[in-house]
PDB file of C-alpha atoms and ligand atoms in Angstrom:
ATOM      1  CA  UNK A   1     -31.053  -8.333   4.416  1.00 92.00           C
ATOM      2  CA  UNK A   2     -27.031  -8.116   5.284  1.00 98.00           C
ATOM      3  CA  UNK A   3     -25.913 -12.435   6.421  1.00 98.00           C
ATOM      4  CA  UNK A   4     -22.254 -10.847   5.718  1.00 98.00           C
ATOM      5  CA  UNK A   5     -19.787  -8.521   6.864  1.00 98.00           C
ATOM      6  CA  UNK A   6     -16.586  -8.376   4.276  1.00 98.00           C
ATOM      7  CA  UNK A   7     -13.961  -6.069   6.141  1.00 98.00           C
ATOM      8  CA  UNK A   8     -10.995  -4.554   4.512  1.00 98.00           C
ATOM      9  CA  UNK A   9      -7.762  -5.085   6.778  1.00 98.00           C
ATOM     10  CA  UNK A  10      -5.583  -2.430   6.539  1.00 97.00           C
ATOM     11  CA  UNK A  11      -6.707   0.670   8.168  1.00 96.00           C
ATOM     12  CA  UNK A  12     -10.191  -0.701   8.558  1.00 98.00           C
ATOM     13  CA  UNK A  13      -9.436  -3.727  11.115  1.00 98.00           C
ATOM     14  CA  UNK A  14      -5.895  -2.541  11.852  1.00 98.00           C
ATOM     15  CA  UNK A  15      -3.198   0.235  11.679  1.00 97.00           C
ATOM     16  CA  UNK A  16      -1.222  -1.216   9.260  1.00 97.00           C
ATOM     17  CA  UNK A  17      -1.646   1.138   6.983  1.00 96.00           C
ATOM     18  CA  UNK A  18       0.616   3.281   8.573  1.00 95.00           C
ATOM     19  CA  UNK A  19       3.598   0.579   8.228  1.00 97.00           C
ATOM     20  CA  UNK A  20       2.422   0.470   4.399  1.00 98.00           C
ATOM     21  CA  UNK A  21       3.408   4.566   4.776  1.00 98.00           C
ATOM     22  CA  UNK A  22       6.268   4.121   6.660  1.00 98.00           C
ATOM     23  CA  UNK A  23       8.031   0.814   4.240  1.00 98.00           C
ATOM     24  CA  UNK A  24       6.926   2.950   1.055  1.00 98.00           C
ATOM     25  CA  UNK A  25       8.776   6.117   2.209  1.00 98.00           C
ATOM     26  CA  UNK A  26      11.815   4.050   3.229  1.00 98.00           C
ATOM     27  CA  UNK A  27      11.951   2.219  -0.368  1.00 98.00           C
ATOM     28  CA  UNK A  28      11.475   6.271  -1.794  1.00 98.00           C
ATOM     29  CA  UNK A  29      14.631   7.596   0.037  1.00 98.00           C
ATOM     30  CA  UNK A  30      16.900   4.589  -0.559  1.00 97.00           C
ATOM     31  CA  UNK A  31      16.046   5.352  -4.649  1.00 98.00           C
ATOM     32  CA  UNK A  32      16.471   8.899  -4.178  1.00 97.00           C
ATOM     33  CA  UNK A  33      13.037  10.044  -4.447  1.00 97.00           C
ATOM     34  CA  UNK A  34      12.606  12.695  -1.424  1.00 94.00           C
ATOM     35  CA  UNK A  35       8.380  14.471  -2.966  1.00 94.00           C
ATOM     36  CA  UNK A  36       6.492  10.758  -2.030  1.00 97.00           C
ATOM     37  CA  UNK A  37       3.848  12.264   0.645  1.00 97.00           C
ATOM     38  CA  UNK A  38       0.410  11.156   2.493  1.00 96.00           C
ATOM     39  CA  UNK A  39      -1.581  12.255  -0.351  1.00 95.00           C
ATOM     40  CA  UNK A  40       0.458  10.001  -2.904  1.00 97.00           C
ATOM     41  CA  UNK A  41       0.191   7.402  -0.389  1.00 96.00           C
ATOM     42  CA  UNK A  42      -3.604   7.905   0.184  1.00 94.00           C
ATOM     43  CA  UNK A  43      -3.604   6.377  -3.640  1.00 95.00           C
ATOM     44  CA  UNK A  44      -2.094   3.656  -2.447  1.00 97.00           C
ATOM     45  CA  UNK A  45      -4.941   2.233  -0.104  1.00 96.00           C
ATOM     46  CA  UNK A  46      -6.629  -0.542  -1.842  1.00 95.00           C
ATOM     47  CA  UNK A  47      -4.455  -1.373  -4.455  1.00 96.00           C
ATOM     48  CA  UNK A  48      -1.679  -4.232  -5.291  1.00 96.00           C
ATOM     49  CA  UNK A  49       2.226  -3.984  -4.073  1.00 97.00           C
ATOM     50  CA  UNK A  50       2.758  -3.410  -8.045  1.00 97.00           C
ATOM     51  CA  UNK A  51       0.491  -0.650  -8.293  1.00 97.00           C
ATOM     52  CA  UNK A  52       1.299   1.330  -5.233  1.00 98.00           C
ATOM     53  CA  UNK A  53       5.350   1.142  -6.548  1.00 98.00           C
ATOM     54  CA  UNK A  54       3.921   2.998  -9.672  1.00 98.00           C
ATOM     55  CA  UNK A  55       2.715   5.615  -7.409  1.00 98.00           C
ATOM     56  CA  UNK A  56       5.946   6.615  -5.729  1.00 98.00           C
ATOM     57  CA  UNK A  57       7.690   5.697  -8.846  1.00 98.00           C
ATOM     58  CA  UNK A  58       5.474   8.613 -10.486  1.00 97.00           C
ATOM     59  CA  UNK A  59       7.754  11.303  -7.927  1.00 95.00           C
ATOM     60  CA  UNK A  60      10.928  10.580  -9.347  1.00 96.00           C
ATOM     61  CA  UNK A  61      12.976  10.886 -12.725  1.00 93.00           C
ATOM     62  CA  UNK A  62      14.395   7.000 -13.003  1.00 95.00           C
ATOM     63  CA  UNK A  63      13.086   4.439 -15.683  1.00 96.00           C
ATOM     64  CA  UNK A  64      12.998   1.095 -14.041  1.00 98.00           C
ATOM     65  CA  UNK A  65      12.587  -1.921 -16.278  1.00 98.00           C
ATOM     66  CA  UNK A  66      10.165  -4.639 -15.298  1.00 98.00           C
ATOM     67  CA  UNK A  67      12.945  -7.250 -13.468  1.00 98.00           C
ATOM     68  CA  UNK A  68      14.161  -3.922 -11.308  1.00 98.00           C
ATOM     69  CA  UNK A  69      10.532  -3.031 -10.535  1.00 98.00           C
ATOM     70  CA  UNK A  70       9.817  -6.449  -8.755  1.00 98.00           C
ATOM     71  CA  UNK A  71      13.205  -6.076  -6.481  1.00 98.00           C
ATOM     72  CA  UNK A  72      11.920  -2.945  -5.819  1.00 98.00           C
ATOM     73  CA  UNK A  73       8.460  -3.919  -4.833  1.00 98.00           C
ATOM     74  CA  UNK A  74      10.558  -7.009  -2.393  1.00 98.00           C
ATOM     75  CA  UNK A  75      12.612  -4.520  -1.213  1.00 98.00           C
ATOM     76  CA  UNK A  76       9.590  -2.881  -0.201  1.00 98.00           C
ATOM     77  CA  UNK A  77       8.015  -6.048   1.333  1.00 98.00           C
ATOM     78  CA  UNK A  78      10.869  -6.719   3.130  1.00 98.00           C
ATOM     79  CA  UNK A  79      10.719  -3.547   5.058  1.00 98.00           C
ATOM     80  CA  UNK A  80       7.185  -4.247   5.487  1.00 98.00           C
ATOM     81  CA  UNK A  81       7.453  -7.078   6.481  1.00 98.00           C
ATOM     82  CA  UNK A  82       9.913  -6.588   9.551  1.00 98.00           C
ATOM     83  CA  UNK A  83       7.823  -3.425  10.478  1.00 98.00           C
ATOM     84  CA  UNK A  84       5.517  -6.713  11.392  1.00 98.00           C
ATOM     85  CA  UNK A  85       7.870  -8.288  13.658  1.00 97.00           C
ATOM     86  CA  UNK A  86       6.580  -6.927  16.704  1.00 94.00           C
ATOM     87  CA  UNK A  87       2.633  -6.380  15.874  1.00 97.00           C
ATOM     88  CA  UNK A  88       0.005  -7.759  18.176  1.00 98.00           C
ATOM     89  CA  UNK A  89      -3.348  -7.355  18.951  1.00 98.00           C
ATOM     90  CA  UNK A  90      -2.485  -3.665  19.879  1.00 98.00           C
ATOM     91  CA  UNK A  91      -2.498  -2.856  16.186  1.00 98.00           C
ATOM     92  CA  UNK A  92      -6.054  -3.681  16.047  1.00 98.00           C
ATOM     93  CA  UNK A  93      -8.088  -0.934  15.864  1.00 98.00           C
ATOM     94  CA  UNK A  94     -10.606   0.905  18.231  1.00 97.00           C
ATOM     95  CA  UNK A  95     -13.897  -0.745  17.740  1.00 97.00           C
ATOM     96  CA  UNK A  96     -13.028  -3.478  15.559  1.00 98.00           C
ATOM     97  CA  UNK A  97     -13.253  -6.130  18.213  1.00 98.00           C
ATOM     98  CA  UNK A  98     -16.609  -5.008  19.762  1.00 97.00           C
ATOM     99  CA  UNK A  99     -18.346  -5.556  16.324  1.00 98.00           C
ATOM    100  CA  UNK A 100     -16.368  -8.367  15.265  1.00 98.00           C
ATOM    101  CA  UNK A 101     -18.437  -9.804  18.631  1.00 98.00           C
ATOM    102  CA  UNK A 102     -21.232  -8.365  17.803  1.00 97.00           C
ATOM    103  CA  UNK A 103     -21.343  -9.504  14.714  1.00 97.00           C
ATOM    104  CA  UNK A 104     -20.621 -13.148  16.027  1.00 98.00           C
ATOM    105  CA  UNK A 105     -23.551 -13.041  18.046  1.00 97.00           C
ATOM    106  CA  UNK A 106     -26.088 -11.968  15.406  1.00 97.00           C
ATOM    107  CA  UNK A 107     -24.442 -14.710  13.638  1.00 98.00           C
ATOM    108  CA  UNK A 108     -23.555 -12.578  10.805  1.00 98.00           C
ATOM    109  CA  UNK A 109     -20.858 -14.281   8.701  1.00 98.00           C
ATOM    110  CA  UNK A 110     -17.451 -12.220   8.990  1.00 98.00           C
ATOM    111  CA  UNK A 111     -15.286 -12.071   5.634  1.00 98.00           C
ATOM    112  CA  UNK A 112     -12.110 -10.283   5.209  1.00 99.00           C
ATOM    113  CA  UNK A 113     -11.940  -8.949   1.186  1.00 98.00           C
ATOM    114  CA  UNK A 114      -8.429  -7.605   1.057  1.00 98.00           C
ATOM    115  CA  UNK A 115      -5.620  -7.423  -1.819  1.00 98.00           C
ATOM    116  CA  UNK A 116      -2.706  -7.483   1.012  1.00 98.00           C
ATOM    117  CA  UNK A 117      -0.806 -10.688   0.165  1.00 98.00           C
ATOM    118  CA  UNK A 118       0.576 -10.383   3.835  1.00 98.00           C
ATOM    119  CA  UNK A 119      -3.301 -10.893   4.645  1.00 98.00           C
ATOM    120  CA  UNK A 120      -2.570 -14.363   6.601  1.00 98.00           C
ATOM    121  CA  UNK A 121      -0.082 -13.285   8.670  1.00 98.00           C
ATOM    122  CA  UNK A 122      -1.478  -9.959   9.783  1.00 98.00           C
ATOM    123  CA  UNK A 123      -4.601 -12.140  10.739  1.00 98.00           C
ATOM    124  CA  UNK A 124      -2.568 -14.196  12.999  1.00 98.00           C
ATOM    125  CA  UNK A 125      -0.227 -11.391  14.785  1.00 98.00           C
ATOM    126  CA  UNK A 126      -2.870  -9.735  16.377  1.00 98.00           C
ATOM    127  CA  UNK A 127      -5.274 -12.729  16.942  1.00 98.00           C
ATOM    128  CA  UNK A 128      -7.959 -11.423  14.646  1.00 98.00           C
ATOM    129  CA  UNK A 129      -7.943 -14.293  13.057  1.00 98.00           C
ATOM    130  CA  UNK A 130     -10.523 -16.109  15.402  1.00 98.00           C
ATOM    131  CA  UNK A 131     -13.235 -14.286  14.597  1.00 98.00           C
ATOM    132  CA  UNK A 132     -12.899 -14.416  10.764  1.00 98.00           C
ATOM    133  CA  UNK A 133     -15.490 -17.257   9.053  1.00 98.00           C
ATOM    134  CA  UNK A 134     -13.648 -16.682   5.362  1.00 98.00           C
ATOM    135  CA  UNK A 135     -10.537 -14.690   3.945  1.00 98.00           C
ATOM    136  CA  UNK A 136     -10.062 -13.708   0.583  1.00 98.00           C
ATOM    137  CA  UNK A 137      -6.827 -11.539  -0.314  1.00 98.00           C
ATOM    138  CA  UNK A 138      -4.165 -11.102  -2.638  1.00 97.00           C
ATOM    139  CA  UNK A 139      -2.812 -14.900  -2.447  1.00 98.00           C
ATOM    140  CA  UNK A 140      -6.616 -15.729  -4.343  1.00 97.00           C
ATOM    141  CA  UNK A 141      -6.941 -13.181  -7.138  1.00 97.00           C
ATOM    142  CA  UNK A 142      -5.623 -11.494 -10.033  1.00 96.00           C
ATOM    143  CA  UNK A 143      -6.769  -8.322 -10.281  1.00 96.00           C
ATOM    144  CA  UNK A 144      -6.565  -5.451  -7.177  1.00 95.00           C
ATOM    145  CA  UNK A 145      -9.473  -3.207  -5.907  1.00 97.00           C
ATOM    146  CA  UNK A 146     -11.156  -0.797  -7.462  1.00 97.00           C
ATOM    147  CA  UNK A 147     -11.607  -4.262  -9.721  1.00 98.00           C
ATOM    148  CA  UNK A 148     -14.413  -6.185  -7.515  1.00 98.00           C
ATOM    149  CA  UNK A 149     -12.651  -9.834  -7.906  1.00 98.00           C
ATOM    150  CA  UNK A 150     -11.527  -9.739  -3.757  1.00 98.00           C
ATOM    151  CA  UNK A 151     -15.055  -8.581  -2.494  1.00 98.00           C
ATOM    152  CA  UNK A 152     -16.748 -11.770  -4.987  1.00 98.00           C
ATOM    153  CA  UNK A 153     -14.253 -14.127  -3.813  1.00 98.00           C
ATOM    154  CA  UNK A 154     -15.184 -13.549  -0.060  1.00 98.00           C
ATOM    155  CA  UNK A 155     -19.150 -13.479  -0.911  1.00 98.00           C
ATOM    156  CA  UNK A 156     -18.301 -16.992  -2.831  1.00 98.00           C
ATOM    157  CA  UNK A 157     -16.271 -18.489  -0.113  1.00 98.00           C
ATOM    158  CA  UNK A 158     -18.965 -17.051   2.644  1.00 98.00           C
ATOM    159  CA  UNK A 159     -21.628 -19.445   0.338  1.00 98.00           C
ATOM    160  CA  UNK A 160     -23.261 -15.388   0.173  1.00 98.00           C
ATOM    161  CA  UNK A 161     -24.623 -13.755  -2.663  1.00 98.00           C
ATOM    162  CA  UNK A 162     -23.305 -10.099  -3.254  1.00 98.00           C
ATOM    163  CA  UNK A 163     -26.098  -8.463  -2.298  1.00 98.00           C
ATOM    164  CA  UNK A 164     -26.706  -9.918   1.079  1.00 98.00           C
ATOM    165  CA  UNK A 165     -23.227  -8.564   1.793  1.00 98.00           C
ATOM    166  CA  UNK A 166     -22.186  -5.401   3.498  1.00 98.00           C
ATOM    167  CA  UNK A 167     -18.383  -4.159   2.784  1.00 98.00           C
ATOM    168  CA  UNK A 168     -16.103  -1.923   5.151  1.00 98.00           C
ATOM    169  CA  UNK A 169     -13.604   0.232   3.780  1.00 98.00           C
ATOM    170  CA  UNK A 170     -11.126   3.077   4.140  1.00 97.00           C
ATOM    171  CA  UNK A 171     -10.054   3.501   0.471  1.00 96.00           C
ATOM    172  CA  UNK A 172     -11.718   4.907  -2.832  1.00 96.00           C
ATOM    173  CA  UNK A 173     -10.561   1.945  -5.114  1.00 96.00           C
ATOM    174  CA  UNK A 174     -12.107  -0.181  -2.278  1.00 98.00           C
ATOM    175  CA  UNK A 175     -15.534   1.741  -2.412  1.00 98.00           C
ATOM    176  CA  UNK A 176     -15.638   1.589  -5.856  1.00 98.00           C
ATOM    177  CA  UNK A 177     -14.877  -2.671  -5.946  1.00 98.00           C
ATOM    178  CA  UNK A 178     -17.771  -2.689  -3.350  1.00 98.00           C
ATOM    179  CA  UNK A 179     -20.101  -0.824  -5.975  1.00 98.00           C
ATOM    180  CA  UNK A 180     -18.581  -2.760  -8.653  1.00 98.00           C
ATOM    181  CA  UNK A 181     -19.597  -5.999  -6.608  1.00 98.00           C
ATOM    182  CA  UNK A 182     -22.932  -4.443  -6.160  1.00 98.00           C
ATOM    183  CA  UNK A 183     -22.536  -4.974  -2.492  1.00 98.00           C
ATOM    184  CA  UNK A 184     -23.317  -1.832   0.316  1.00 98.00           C
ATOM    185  CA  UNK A 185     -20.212  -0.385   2.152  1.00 98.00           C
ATOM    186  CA  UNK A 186     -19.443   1.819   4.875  1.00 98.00           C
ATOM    187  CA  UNK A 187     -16.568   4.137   4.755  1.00 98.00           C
ATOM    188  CA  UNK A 188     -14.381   5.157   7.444  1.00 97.00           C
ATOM    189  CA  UNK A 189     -10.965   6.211   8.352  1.00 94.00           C
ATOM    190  CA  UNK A 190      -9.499  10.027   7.495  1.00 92.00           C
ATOM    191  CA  UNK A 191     -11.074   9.584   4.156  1.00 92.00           C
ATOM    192  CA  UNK A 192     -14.378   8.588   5.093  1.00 94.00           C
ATOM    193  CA  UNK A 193     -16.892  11.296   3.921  1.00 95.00           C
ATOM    194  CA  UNK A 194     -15.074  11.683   0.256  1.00 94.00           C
ATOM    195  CA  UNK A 195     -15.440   8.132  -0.577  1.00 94.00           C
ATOM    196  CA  UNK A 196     -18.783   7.796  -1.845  1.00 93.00           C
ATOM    197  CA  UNK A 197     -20.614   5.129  -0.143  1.00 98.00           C
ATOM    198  CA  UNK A 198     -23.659   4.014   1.095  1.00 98.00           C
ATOM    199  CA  UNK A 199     -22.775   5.322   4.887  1.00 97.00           C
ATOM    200  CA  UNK A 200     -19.850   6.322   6.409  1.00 97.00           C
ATOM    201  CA  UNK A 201     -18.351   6.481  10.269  1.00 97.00           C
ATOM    202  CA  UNK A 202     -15.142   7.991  11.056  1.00 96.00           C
ATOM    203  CA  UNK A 203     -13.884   5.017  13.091  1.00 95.00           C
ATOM    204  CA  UNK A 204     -15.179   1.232  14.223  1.00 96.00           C
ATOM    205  CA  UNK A 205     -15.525   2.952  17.718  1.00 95.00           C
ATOM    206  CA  UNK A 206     -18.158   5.518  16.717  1.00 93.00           C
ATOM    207  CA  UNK A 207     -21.940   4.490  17.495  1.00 92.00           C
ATOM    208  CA  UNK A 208     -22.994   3.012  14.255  1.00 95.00           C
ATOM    209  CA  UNK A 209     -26.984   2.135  13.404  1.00 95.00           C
ATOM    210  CA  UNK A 210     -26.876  -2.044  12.995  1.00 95.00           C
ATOM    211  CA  UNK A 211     -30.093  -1.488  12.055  1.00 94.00           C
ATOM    212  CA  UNK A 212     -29.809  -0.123   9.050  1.00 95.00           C
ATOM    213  CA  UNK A 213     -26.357  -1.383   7.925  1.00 96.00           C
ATOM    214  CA  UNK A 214     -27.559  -4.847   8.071  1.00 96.00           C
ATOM    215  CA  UNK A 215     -31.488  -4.299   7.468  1.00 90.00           C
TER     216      UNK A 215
HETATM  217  C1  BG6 B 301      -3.719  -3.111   0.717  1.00 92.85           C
HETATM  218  C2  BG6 B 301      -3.104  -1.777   1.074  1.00 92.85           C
HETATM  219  O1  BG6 B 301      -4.475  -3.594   1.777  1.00 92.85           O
HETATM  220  O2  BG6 B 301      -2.680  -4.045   0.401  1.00 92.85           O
HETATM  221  C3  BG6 B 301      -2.216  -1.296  -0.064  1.00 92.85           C
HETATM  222  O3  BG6 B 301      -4.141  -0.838   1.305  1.00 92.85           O
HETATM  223  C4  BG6 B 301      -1.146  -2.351  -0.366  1.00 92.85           C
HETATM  224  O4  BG6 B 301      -1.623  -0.072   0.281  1.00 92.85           O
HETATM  225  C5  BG6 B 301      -1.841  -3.673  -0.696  1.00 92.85           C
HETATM  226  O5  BG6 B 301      -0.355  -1.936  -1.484  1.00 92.85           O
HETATM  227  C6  BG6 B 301      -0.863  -4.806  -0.998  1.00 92.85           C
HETATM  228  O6  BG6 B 301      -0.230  -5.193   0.182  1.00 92.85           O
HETATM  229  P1  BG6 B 301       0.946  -6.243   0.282  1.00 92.85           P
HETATM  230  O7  BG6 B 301       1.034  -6.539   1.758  1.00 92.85           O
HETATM  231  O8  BG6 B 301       0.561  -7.451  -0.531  1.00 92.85           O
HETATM  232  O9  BG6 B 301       2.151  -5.586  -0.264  1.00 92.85           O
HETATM  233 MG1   MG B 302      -7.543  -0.366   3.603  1.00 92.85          MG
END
């Protein structure tokens, strides 16, 4: 029996992930690199600011040592970051309010399990944060998804054992964290029917079976 709902944030409860896209190609031109694509960033769902500048690192010919690789990565977040400027609660989503309520009234507790360290503030732009019993993201752990550290920190803080938690999801190293956690997930976004989990929904706003996620 499911007592928790652990959602990813970006690209599960909001479009973010496309301002991820957008900062990471910036950063790419600025160092020269013109090959970083959607499939490279597709890699980059689920895993740490450190991690994903690896990945469009990978496209180009440069050696960067360690000190230039974390200006990089806060060159990076800065874009990001004022790519956030404007967002509001029309970032959120289709769907994701509807069974955030939902879920409120079956008084199923509502986690958010992601490594974003920008987490806190997303949460408050677009209001989301109301509905959220427990957040665990990048600010509370040490190791990224597909490790299953963020997913056991939520269940912890939700006073939830693993498997009475049910974990949402648009990314493979976040499917594979859930399994790692031995917790159930739902896929969904573009990706949803490659990722290898217990169900999977294209969106938040297709008809989903409460039924059986949570039975
Ligand atoms: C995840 C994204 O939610 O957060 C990744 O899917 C991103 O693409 C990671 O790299 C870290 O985000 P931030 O905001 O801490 O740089
Ligand atoms: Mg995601």
């Amino acid at each position: 029996m499911i007592k928790g709902v652990i959602f990813d944030l970006d690209g599960v409860l909001v479009s973010t992930d496309e301002l991820h896209y957008a900062a990471w190609s910036q950063l790419a031109k600025m160092i020269g690199i013109t090959e970083f694509n959607r499939e490279d960033n597709q890699r980059q769902k689920g895993v740490s600011r450190m991690e994903s500048l690896e990945i469009v690192l990978e496209k180009g010919e440069k050696c960067y040592s360690d000190a230039e690789k974390v200006l990089l990565a806060n060159m990076k977040n800065d874009i990001y970051v004022n790519l956030l400027t404007d967002l509001d609660q029309e970032a959120v989503l289709p769907g994701a309010v509807e069974i955030l309520m939902r879920l409120k009234k079956l008084e199923i507790k509502i986690g958010i399990g992601s490594v974003s360290k920008n987490t806190p503030i997303i949460l408050e732009k677009t209001g989301l944060i109301t509905y959220i019993d427990e957040v665990s993201c990048g600010l509370d752990i040490t190791n990224s998804k597909p490790d299953p550290e963020v997913f056991l920190v939520a269940a912890n803080k939700l006073g939830l054992q693993p498997k009475e938690c049910l974990v949402i999801e648009d990314s493979k190293a976040g499917i594979i964290a859930a399994r790692a956690a031995e917790m159930r997930s739902l896929a969904v976004g573009p990706e949803h029917k490659k990722l290898d989990a217990d169900y999977c929904s294209e969106s938040l706003s297709n008809e989903l079976d409460w039924n059986l996620l949570l039975g």
